[in-house]
Every structure is written in C-alpha cells, then in structure tokens.
JSON list of C-alpha atoms in Angstrom, two decimals:
[
{"chain": "A", "resi": 1, "resn": "UNK", "atom": "CA", "xyz": [119.75, -130.69, 137.52]},
{"chain": "A", "resi": 2, "resn": "UNK", "atom": "CA", "xyz": [116.07, -129.99, 136.96]},
{"chain": "A", "resi": 3, "resn": "UNK", "atom": "CA", "xyz": [113.65, -130.28, 139.83]},
{"chain": "A", "resi": 4, "resn": "UNK", "atom": "CA", "xyz": [111.14, -132.92, 138.82]},
{"chain": "A", "resi": 5, "resn": "UNK", "atom": "CA", "xyz": [107.41, -133.33, 139.46]},
{"chain": "A", "resi": 6, "resn": "UNK", "atom": "CA", "xyz": [106.11, -129.89, 138.49]},
{"chain": "A", "resi": 7, "resn": "UNK", "atom": "CA", "xyz": [107.63, -127.18, 136.40]},
{"chain": "A", "resi": 8, "resn": "UNK", "atom": "CA", "xyz": [106.03, -124.43, 138.46]},
{"chain": "A", "resi": 9, "resn": "UNK", "atom": "CA", "xyz": [104.85, -124.54, 142.06]},
{"chain": "A", "resi": 10, "resn": "UNK", "atom": "CA", "xyz": [101.18, -125.47, 142.33]},
{"chain": "A", "resi": 11, "resn": "UNK", "atom": "CA", "xyz": [98.94, -124.49, 145.20]},
{"chain": "A", "resi": 12, "resn": "UNK", "atom": "CA", "xyz": [97.77, -127.40, 147.27]},
{"chain": "A", "resi": 13, "resn": "UNK", "atom": "CA", "xyz": [94.45, -127.94, 148.96]},
{"chain": "A", "resi": 14, "resn": "UNK", "atom": "CA", "xyz": [95.39, -127.72, 152.65]},
{"chain": "A", "resi": 15, "resn": "UNK", "atom": "CA", "xyz": [92.33, -126.03, 154.10]},
{"chain": "A", "resi": 16, "resn": "UNK", "atom": "CA", "xyz": [94.58, -123.04, 154.80]},
{"chain": "A", "resi": 17, "resn": "UNK", "atom": "CA", "xyz": [93.33, -119.74, 153.44]},
{"chain": "A", "resi": 18, "resn": "UNK", "atom": "CA", "xyz": [95.56, -118.22, 150.82]},
{"chain": "A", "resi": 19, "resn": "UNK", "atom": "CA", "xyz": [96.89, -114.74, 151.53]},
{"chain": "A", "resi": 20, "resn": "UNK", "atom": "CA", "xyz": [97.47, -112.77, 148.35]},
{"chain": "A", "resi": 21, "resn": "UNK", "atom": "CA", "xyz": [99.60, -109.74, 149.04]},
{"chain": "A", "resi": 22, "resn": "UNK", "atom": "CA", "xyz": [103.15, -108.62, 148.30]},
{"chain": "A", "resi": 23, "resn": "UNK", "atom": "CA", "xyz": [105.72, -110.15, 150.61]},
{"chain": "A", "resi": 24, "resn": "UNK", "atom": "CA", "xyz": [109.41, -109.50, 150.94]},
{"chain": "A", "resi": 25, "resn": "UNK", "atom": "CA", "xyz": [112.42, -111.59, 151.77]},
{"chain": "A", "resi": 26, "resn": "UNK", "atom": "CA", "xyz": [113.36, -115.18, 151.19]},
{"chain": "A", "resi": 27, "resn": "UNK", "atom": "CA", "xyz": [114.94, -117.75, 153.46]},
{"chain": "A", "resi": 28, "resn": "UNK", "atom": "CA", "xyz": [115.95, -121.34, 153.26]},
{"chain": "A", "resi": 29, "resn": "UNK", "atom": "CA", "xyz": [115.34, -123.49, 156.29]},
{"chain": "A", "resi": 30, "resn": "UNK", "atom": "CA", "xyz": [115.79, -127.13, 157.16]},
{"chain": "A", "resi": 31, "resn": "UNK", "atom": "CA", "xyz": [115.94, -128.67, 160.62]},
{"chain": "A", "resi": 32, "resn": "UNK", "atom": "CA", "xyz": [115.31, -132.14, 162.00]},
{"chain": "A", "resi": 33, "resn": "UNK", "atom": "CA", "xyz": [111.79, -132.44, 163.43]},
{"chain": "A", "resi": 34, "resn": "UNK", "atom": "CA", "xyz": [113.05, -133.48, 166.86]},
{"chain": "A", "resi": 35, "resn": "UNK", "atom": "CA", "xyz": [115.05, -130.27, 167.33]},
{"chain": "A", "resi": 36, "resn": "UNK", "atom": "CA", "xyz": [113.01, -127.33, 166.09]},
{"chain": "A", "resi": 37, "resn": "UNK", "atom": "CA", "xyz": [113.67, -123.99, 167.74]},
{"chain": "A", "resi": 38, "resn": "UNK", "atom": "CA", "xyz": [110.47, -121.96, 168.43]},
{"chain": "A", "resi": 39, "resn": "UNK", "atom": "CA", "xyz": [108.56, -121.40, 165.17]},
{"chain": "A", "resi": 40, "resn": "UNK", "atom": "CA", "xyz": [111.22, -122.74, 162.78]},
{"chain": "A", "resi": 41, "resn": "UNK", "atom": "CA", "xyz": [109.62, -124.59, 159.86]},
{"chain": "A", "resi": 42, "resn": "UNK", "atom": "CA", "xyz": [111.05, -127.85, 158.55]},
{"chain": "A", "resi": 43, "resn": "UNK", "atom": "CA", "xyz": [110.73, -129.95, 155.40]},
{"chain": "A", "resi": 44, "resn": "UNK", "atom": "CA", "xyz": [111.87, -133.58, 155.62]},
{"chain": "A", "resi": 45, "resn": "UNK", "atom": "CA", "xyz": [112.19, -136.26, 152.93]},
{"chain": "A", "resi": 46, "resn": "UNK", "atom": "CA", "xyz": [111.84, -139.90, 154.05]},
{"chain": "A", "resi": 47, "resn": "UNK", "atom": "CA", "xyz": [112.29, -143.22, 152.25]},
{"chain": "A", "resi": 48, "resn": "UNK", "atom": "CA", "xyz": [111.82, -146.65, 153.90]},
{"chain": "A", "resi": 49, "resn": "UNK", "atom": "CA", "xyz": [115.36, -147.95, 153.27]},
{"chain": "A", "resi": 50, "resn": "UNK", "atom": "CA", "xyz": [118.69, -146.92, 151.76]},
{"chain": "A", "resi": 51, "resn": "UNK", "atom": "CA", "xyz": [118.87, -149.59, 149.03]},
{"chain": "A", "resi": 52, "resn": "UNK", "atom": "CA", "xyz": [116.51, -150.59, 146.23]},
{"chain": "A", "resi": 53, "resn": "UNK", "atom": "CA", "xyz": [116.61, -152.50, 142.96]},
{"chain": "A", "resi": 54, "resn": "UNK", "atom": "CA", "xyz": [116.57, -150.93, 139.53]},
{"chain": "A", "resi": 55, "resn": "UNK", "atom": "CA", "xyz": [112.93, -150.42, 138.52]},
{"chain": "A", "resi": 56, "resn": "UNK", "atom": "CA", "xyz": [111.58, -150.91, 142.06]},
{"chain": "A", "resi": 57, "resn": "UNK", "atom": "CA", "xyz": [108.91, -148.49, 143.27]},
{"chain": "A", "resi": 58, "resn": "UNK", "atom": "CA", "xyz": [110.28, -146.54, 146.26]},
{"chain": "A", "resi": 59, "resn": "UNK", "atom": "CA", "xyz": [107.68, -144.86, 148.51]},
{"chain": "A", "resi": 60, "resn": "UNK", "atom": "CA", "xyz": [108.63, -141.25, 149.30]},
{"chain": "A", "resi": 61, "resn": "UNK", "atom": "CA", "xyz": [107.13, -139.22, 152.14]},
{"chain": "A", "resi": 62, "resn": "UNK", "atom": "CA", "xyz": [107.61, -135.49, 152.57]},
{"chain": "A", "resi": 63, "resn": "UNK", "atom": "CA", "xyz": [106.75, -133.94, 155.94]},
{"chain": "A", "resi": 64, "resn": "UNK", "atom": "CA", "xyz": [106.31, -130.20, 156.27]},
{"chain": "A", "resi": 65, "resn": "UNK", "atom": "CA", "xyz": [106.26, -128.97, 159.88]},
{"chain": "A", "resi": 66, "resn": "UNK", "atom": "CA", "xyz": [105.15, -125.37, 160.06]},
{"chain": "A", "resi": 67, "resn": "UNK", "atom": "CA", "xyz": [103.23, -122.94, 162.24]},
{"chain": "A", "resi": 68, "resn": "UNK", "atom": "CA", "xyz": [100.43, -120.92, 160.62]},
{"chain": "A", "resi": 69, "resn": "UNK", "atom": "CA", "xyz": [101.27, -121.36, 156.89]},
{"chain": "A", "resi": 70, "resn": "UNK", "atom": "CA", "xyz": [99.71, -119.39, 154.04]},
{"chain": "A", "resi": 71, "resn": "UNK", "atom": "CA", "xyz": [99.81, -119.78, 150.26]},
{"chain": "A", "resi": 72, "resn": "UNK", "atom": "CA", "xyz": [101.36, -123.27, 150.48]},
{"chain": "A", "resi": 73, "resn": "UNK", "atom": "CA", "xyz": [102.56, -124.87, 147.22]},
{"chain": "A", "resi": 74, "resn": "UNK", "atom": "CA", "xyz": [103.13, -128.55, 146.50]},
{"chain": "A", "resi": 75, "resn": "UNK", "atom": "CA", "xyz": [106.77, -129.51, 147.10]},
{"chain": "A", "resi": 76, "resn": "UNK", "atom": "CA", "xyz": [109.13, -130.24, 144.26]},
{"chain": "A", "resi": 77, "resn": "UNK", "atom": "CA", "xyz": [111.74, -132.99, 144.51]},
{"chain": "A", "resi": 78, "resn": "UNK", "atom": "CA", "xyz": [115.13, -133.04, 142.79]},
{"chain": "A", "resi": 79, "resn": "UNK", "atom": "CA", "xyz": [115.25, -136.55, 141.37]},
{"chain": "A", "resi": 80, "resn": "UNK", "atom": "CA", "xyz": [118.14, -136.98, 138.96]},
{"chain": "A", "resi": 81, "resn": "UNK", "atom": "CA", "xyz": [118.20, -140.62, 137.84]},
{"chain": "A", "resi": 82, "resn": "UNK", "atom": "CA", "xyz": [114.63, -141.26, 139.02]},
{"chain": "A", "resi": 83, "resn": "UNK", "atom": "CA", "xyz": [111.12, -141.09, 137.64]},
{"chain": "A", "resi": 84, "resn": "UNK", "atom": "CA", "xyz": [108.64, -139.59, 140.11]},
{"chain": "A", "resi": 85, "resn": "UNK", "atom": "CA", "xyz": [104.91, -140.10, 140.31]},
{"chain": "A", "resi": 86, "resn": "UNK", "atom": "CA", "xyz": [102.69, -137.08, 140.96]},
{"chain": "A", "resi": 87, "resn": "UNK", "atom": "CA", "xyz": [102.73, -135.76, 144.52]},
{"chain": "A", "resi": 88, "resn": "UNK", "atom": "CA", "xyz": [99.38, -136.31, 146.23]},
{"chain": "A", "resi": 89, "resn": "UNK", "atom": "CA", "xyz": [97.49, -133.57, 148.05]},
{"chain": "A", "resi": 90, "resn": "UNK", "atom": "CA", "xyz": [98.70, -133.61, 151.66]},
{"chain": "A", "resi": 91, "resn": "UNK", "atom": "CA", "xyz": [97.11, -134.98, 154.77]},
{"chain": "A", "resi": 92, "resn": "UNK", "atom": "CA", "xyz": [97.14, -132.57, 157.68]},
{"chain": "A", "resi": 93, "resn": "UNK", "atom": "CA", "xyz": [97.77, -133.33, 161.34]},
{"chain": "A", "resi": 94, "resn": "UNK", "atom": "CA", "xyz": [99.26, -131.60, 164.40]},
{"chain": "A", "resi": 95, "resn": "UNK", "atom": "CA", "xyz": [102.42, -132.45, 166.37]},
{"chain": "A", "resi": 96, "resn": "UNK", "atom": "CA", "xyz": [103.67, -130.96, 169.62]},
{"chain": "A", "resi": 97, "resn": "UNK", "atom": "CA", "xyz": [107.42, -130.36, 169.79]},
{"chain": "A", "resi": 98, "resn": "UNK", "atom": "CA", "xyz": [108.62, -128.75, 172.99]},
{"chain": "A", "resi": 99, "resn": "UNK", "atom": "CA", "xyz": [106.14, -126.01, 173.88]},
{"chain": "A", "resi": 100, "resn": "UNK", "atom": "CA", "xyz": [104.94, -125.51, 170.29]},
{"chain": "A", "resi": 101, "resn": "UNK", "atom": "CA", "xyz": [102.23, -127.27, 168.29]},
{"chain": "A", "resi": 102, "resn": "UNK", "atom": "CA", "xyz": [103.01, -127.48, 164.58]},
{"chain": "A", "resi": 103, "resn": "UNK", "atom": "CA", "xyz": [100.81, -128.18, 161.58]},
{"chain": "A", "resi": 104, "resn": "UNK", "atom": "CA", "xyz": [102.20, -131.26, 159.81]},
{"chain": "A", "resi": 105, "resn": "UNK", "atom": "CA", "xyz": [101.46, -131.60, 156.11]},
{"chain": "A", "resi": 106, "resn": "UNK", "atom": "CA", "xyz": [102.36, -135.07, 154.80]},
{"chain": "A", "resi": 107, "resn": "UNK", "atom": "CA", "xyz": [102.83, -135.47, 151.05]},
{"chain": "A", "resi": 108, "resn": "UNK", "atom": "CA", "xyz": [103.20, -138.91, 149.38]},
{"chain": "A", "resi": 109, "resn": "UNK", "atom": "CA", "xyz": [104.79, -139.85, 146.10]},
{"chain": "A", "resi": 110, "resn": "UNK", "atom": "CA", "xyz": [106.94, -142.67, 144.69]},
{"chain": "A", "resi": 111, "resn": "UNK", "atom": "CA", "xyz": [110.25, -142.80, 142.85]},
{"chain": "A", "resi": 112, "resn": "UNK", "atom": "CA", "xyz": [111.59, -145.41, 140.43]},
{"chain": "A", "resi": 113, "resn": "UNK", "atom": "CA", "xyz": [115.33, -145.50, 139.71]},
{"chain": "A", "resi": 114, "resn": "UNK", "atom": "CA", "xyz": [116.29, -145.42, 136.06]},
{"chain": "A", "resi": 115, "resn": "UNK", "atom": "CA", "xyz": [119.93, -146.43, 136.58]},
{"chain": "A", "resi": 116, "resn": "UNK", "atom": "CA", "xyz": [122.17, -148.42, 138.95]},
{"chain": "A", "resi": 117, "resn": "UNK", "atom": "CA", "xyz": [124.64, -146.99, 141.42]},
{"chain": "A", "resi": 118, "resn": "UNK", "atom": "CA", "xyz": [124.77, -144.53, 144.29]},
{"chain": "A", "resi": 119, "resn": "UNK", "atom": "CA", "xyz": [122.05, -141.92, 143.65]},
{"chain": "A", "resi": 120, "resn": "UNK", "atom": "CA", "xyz": [120.62, -139.05, 145.64]},
{"chain": "A", "resi": 121, "resn": "UNK", "atom": "CA", "xyz": [116.94, -138.33, 146.05]},
{"chain": "A", "resi": 122, "resn": "UNK", "atom": "CA", "xyz": [116.26, -134.72, 146.91]},
{"chain": "A", "resi": 123, "resn": "UNK", "atom": "CA", "xyz": [116.48, -132.18, 148.19]},
{"chain": "A", "resi": 124, "resn": "UNK", "atom": "CA", "xyz": [112.80, -131.36, 148.16]},
{"chain": "A", "resi": 125, "resn": "UNK", "atom": "CA", "xyz": [111.71, -127.72, 148.12]},
{"chain": "A", "resi": 126, "resn": "UNK", "atom": "CA", "xyz": [108.45, -126.11, 149.18]},
{"chain": "A", "resi": 127, "resn": "UNK", "atom": "CA", "xyz": [107.46, -122.45, 148.89]},
{"chain": "A", "resi": 128, "resn": "UNK", "atom": "CA", "xyz": [104.97, -120.85, 151.26]},
{"chain": "A", "resi": 129, "resn": "UNK", "atom": "CA", "xyz": [104.23, -117.63, 153.12]},
{"chain": "A", "resi": 130, "resn": "UNK", "atom": "CA", "xyz": [104.83, -117.46, 156.87]},
{"chain": "A", "resi": 131, "resn": "UNK", "atom": "CA", "xyz": [103.78, -114.86, 159.40]},
{"chain": "A", "resi": 132, "resn": "UNK", "atom": "CA", "xyz": [106.56, -113.64, 161.67]},
{"chain": "A", "resi": 133, "resn": "UNK", "atom": "CA", "xyz": [107.06, -110.91, 164.23]},
{"chain": "A", "resi": 134, "resn": "UNK", "atom": "CA", "xyz": [108.60, -107.78, 162.80]},
{"chain": "A", "resi": 135, "resn": "UNK", "atom": "CA", "xyz": [112.11, -107.08, 163.94]},
{"chain": "A", "resi": 136, "resn": "UNK", "atom": "CA", "xyz": [112.79, -103.56, 165.07]},
{"chain": "A", "resi": 137, "resn": "UNK", "atom": "CA", "xyz": [116.00, -101.61, 165.29]},
{"chain": "A", "resi": 138, "resn": "UNK", "atom": "CA", "xyz": [116.34, -100.37, 168.90]},
{"chain": "A", "resi": 139, "resn": "UNK", "atom": "CA", "xyz": [118.49, -97.46, 167.72]},
{"chain": "A", "resi": 140, "resn": "UNK", "atom": "CA", "xyz": [115.70, -96.20, 165.45]},
{"chain": "A", "resi": 141, "resn": "UNK", "atom": "CA", "xyz": [113.28, -93.94, 167.40]},
{"chain": "A", "resi": 142, "resn": "UNK", "atom": "CA", "xyz": [110.48, -94.57, 164.90]},
{"chain": "A", "resi": 143, "resn": "UNK", "atom": "CA", "xyz": [110.64, -98.34, 165.36]},
{"chain": "A", "resi": 144, "resn": "UNK", "atom": "CA", "xyz": [110.65, -97.93, 169.15]},
{"chain": "A", "resi": 145, "resn": "UNK", "atom": "CA", "xyz": [107.16, -96.43, 168.90]},
{"chain": "A", "resi": 146, "resn": "UNK", "atom": "CA", "xyz": [105.83, -99.61, 167.33]},
{"chain": "A", "resi": 147, "resn": "UNK", "atom": "CA", "xyz": [106.62, -102.59, 169.54]},
{"chain": "A", "resi": 148, "resn": "UNK", "atom": "CA", "xyz": [104.48, -105.22, 167.89]},
{"chain": "A", "resi": 149, "resn": "UNK", "atom": "CA", "xyz": [103.65, -106.20, 164.38]},
{"chain": "A", "resi": 150, "resn": "UNK", "atom": "CA", "xyz": [103.44, -109.08, 161.97]},
{"chain": "A", "resi": 151, "resn": "UNK", "atom": "CA", "xyz": [105.05, -109.33, 158.58]},
{"chain": "A", "resi": 152, "resn": "UNK", "atom": "CA", "xyz": [104.54, -111.91, 155.88]},
{"chain": "A", "resi": 153, "resn": "UNK", "atom": "CA", "xyz": [107.59, -113.54, 154.34]},
{"chain": "A", "resi": 154, "resn": "UNK", "atom": "CA", "xyz": [107.73, -115.86, 151.37]},
{"chain": "A", "resi": 155, "resn": "UNK", "atom": "CA", "xyz": [110.09, -118.69, 152.28]},
{"chain": "A", "resi": 156, "resn": "UNK", "atom": "CA", "xyz": [111.51, -121.66, 150.44]},
{"chain": "A", "resi": 157, "resn": "UNK", "atom": "CA", "xyz": [112.09, -124.65, 152.68]},
{"chain": "A", "resi": 158, "resn": "UNK", "atom": "CA", "xyz": [114.61, -127.25, 151.56]},
{"chain": "A", "resi": 159, "resn": "UNK", "atom": "CA", "xyz": [114.98, -130.80, 152.89]},
{"chain": "A", "resi": 160, "resn": "UNK", "atom": "CA", "xyz": [118.23, -132.66, 153.16]},
{"chain": "A", "resi": 161, "resn": "UNK", "atom": "CA", "xyz": [119.03, -134.96, 150.23]},
{"chain": "A", "resi": 162, "resn": "UNK", "atom": "CA", "xyz": [118.80, -138.71, 150.88]},
{"chain": "A", "resi": 163, "resn": "UNK", "atom": "CA", "xyz": [121.44, -141.07, 149.43]},
{"chain": "A", "resi": 164, "resn": "UNK", "atom": "CA", "xyz": [120.18, -144.39, 148.08]},
{"chain": "A", "resi": 165, "resn": "UNK", "atom": "CA", "xyz": [122.06, -147.27, 146.50]},
{"chain": "A", "resi": 166, "resn": "UNK", "atom": "CA", "xyz": [120.35, -148.73, 143.44]},
{"chain": "A", "resi": 167, "resn": "UNK", "atom": "CA", "xyz": [121.26, -152.36, 142.85]},
{"chain": "A", "resi": 168, "resn": "UNK", "atom": "CA", "xyz": [121.05, -154.17, 139.52]},
{"chain": "A", "resi": 169, "resn": "UNK", "atom": "CA", "xyz": [118.32, -156.78, 139.21]},
{"chain": "A", "resi": 170, "resn": "UNK", "atom": "CA", "xyz": [119.83, -160.17, 140.18]},
{"chain": "A", "resi": 171, "resn": "UNK", "atom": "CA", "xyz": [120.27, -162.65, 137.34]},
{"chain": "A", "resi": 172, "resn": "UNK", "atom": "CA", "xyz": [120.34, -165.72, 139.60]},
{"chain": "A", "resi": 173, "resn": "UNK", "atom": "CA", "xyz": [117.00, -167.61, 139.69]},
{"chain": "A", "resi": 174, "resn": "UNK", "atom": "CA", "xyz": [115.44, -165.10, 137.29]},
{"chain": "A", "resi": 175, "resn": "UNK", "atom": "CA", "xyz": [112.40, -166.55, 135.44]},
{"chain": "A", "resi": 176, "resn": "UNK", "atom": "CA", "xyz": [112.89, -167.03, 131.69]},
{"chain": "A", "resi": 177, "resn": "UNK", "atom": "CA", "xyz": [110.00, -164.71, 130.86]},
{"chain": "A", "resi": 178, "resn": "UNK", "atom": "CA", "xyz": [111.13, -161.96, 133.26]},
{"chain": "A", "resi": 179, "resn": "UNK", "atom": "CA", "xyz": [110.25, -158.55, 131.80]},
{"chain": "A", "resi": 180, "resn": "UNK", "atom": "CA", "xyz": [111.81, -156.25, 134.38]},
{"chain": "A", "resi": 181, "resn": "UNK", "atom": "CA", "xyz": [109.00, -155.58, 136.85]},
{"chain": "A", "resi": 182, "resn": "UNK", "atom": "CA", "xyz": [110.30, -155.52, 140.44]},
{"chain": "A", "resi": 183, "resn": "UNK", "atom": "CA", "xyz": [108.23, -155.38, 143.62]},
{"chain": "A", "resi": 184, "resn": "UNK", "atom": "CA", "xyz": [105.00, -156.72, 145.02]},
{"chain": "A", "resi": 185, "resn": "UNK", "atom": "CA", "xyz": [101.95, -156.37, 142.83]},
{"chain": "A", "resi": 186, "resn": "UNK", "atom": "CA", "xyz": [98.27, -157.09, 143.29]},
{"chain": "A", "resi": 187, "resn": "UNK", "atom": "CA", "xyz": [95.56, -157.23, 140.70]},
{"chain": "A", "resi": 188, "resn": "UNK", "atom": "CA", "xyz": [91.84, -156.90, 141.28]},
{"chain": "A", "resi": 189, "resn": "UNK", "atom": "CA", "xyz": [89.47, -157.88, 138.48]},
{"chain": "A", "resi": 190, "resn": "UNK", "atom": "CA", "xyz": [85.71, -157.78, 138.30]},
{"chain": "A", "resi": 191, "resn": "UNK", "atom": "CA", "xyz": [83.32, -158.71, 135.53]},
{"chain": "A", "resi": 192, "resn": "UNK", "atom": "CA", "xyz": [79.59, -158.47, 135.00]},
{"chain": "A", "resi": 193, "resn": "UNK", "atom": "CA", "xyz": [77.25, -159.30, 132.17]},
{"chain": "A", "resi": 194, "resn": "UNK", "atom": "CA", "xyz": [76.71, -156.68, 129.50]}
]
C-alpha cells in the first residue's frame, strides 16, 4: 500500500533549526501520550468518530509529542481507500507529562472515503532527528573515559492505525437531485461593481 500525501518527506516550518549532519541508526516508536517514559517521542492519529458516510469529509489530526526535535518532516499517512487533502504546516505548543515538558506539533488534514466497508486510516509516519545521550559500554575502558555525550539519531515515528467503518449513503429521504455531496457546507459570496 502506498503512503499517501507526499511521495517524499518534506521539511515543515516548525521554527526548529535544521541540523544537517550525518546521523546513524533508525528506530520506530509509538506510545500513547498519557504514558510516555522519559524522552520517548510519540506520533498519534486522531479522528472524531469511528463511522462516516461514503464521500464525507473526515477531519484528521496528527499529534507529534517530542523533546528537542531537529530536521522535522511533514508526516505521511497510509490511506488506502481514502483521498487525503494536503497536510497543513503544524501548530506548536507545549505539554507537560510527568516530569517532562514536550513540544507538541499538531498537523491537520482531512480524508474522504472512496469506498464502503471497514477501512483503516493510518498508520502515519514522521521522520526527524532526535538528540539522545550516548550509551557507553562499561566493559570498554575507552568509553569509561567519556561519561557524557550527545548523539543525533534519525528516527521514524509511526502512529497506530485507526479503524473506521464507512457507511453507504442512505437512500431513504434522499432528494431527487442529490449529487453525492455529504456533510455540512457553507458558502460565502461577495460582489462589487466593476
């Protein structure tokens, strides 16, 4: 299944300075925001409800909880059976969990189901660089000389997928000129002389 939204990760405008240097290692991490150990990052995908109608616009929120991120890319969402709108640049806030204060990057997008049935939205993935304390081997005399240090690691965070049931559009009480649009719509029009 292709990951939709962007074909390659794009940097996002977070106000965080990019660090351009070689990094090693790769990890996948996902944890619920209420139970984060220490500096563990988390990526969460949220939708307002678990059912929607075919063609209905479904708001999607992605929350990235992280400490001291660098070189952050826009998330990508696996969306088989959906059409996704572009992911907006994130808003940034802070949240205290336990003794740690995390940066929270909130990304917004919307999905529209293209078929009926039980579908899955996600997982979402986000690539970034994190600073972490170097781990040292106590049996290695050379590493015992250096007790502190920071290393940069490129990580890919993955959210949990979210199941959603897509219902067919009801036929009962359907207007004769119904064209398939589902949801609440508003229209603003203005005119002025030319």
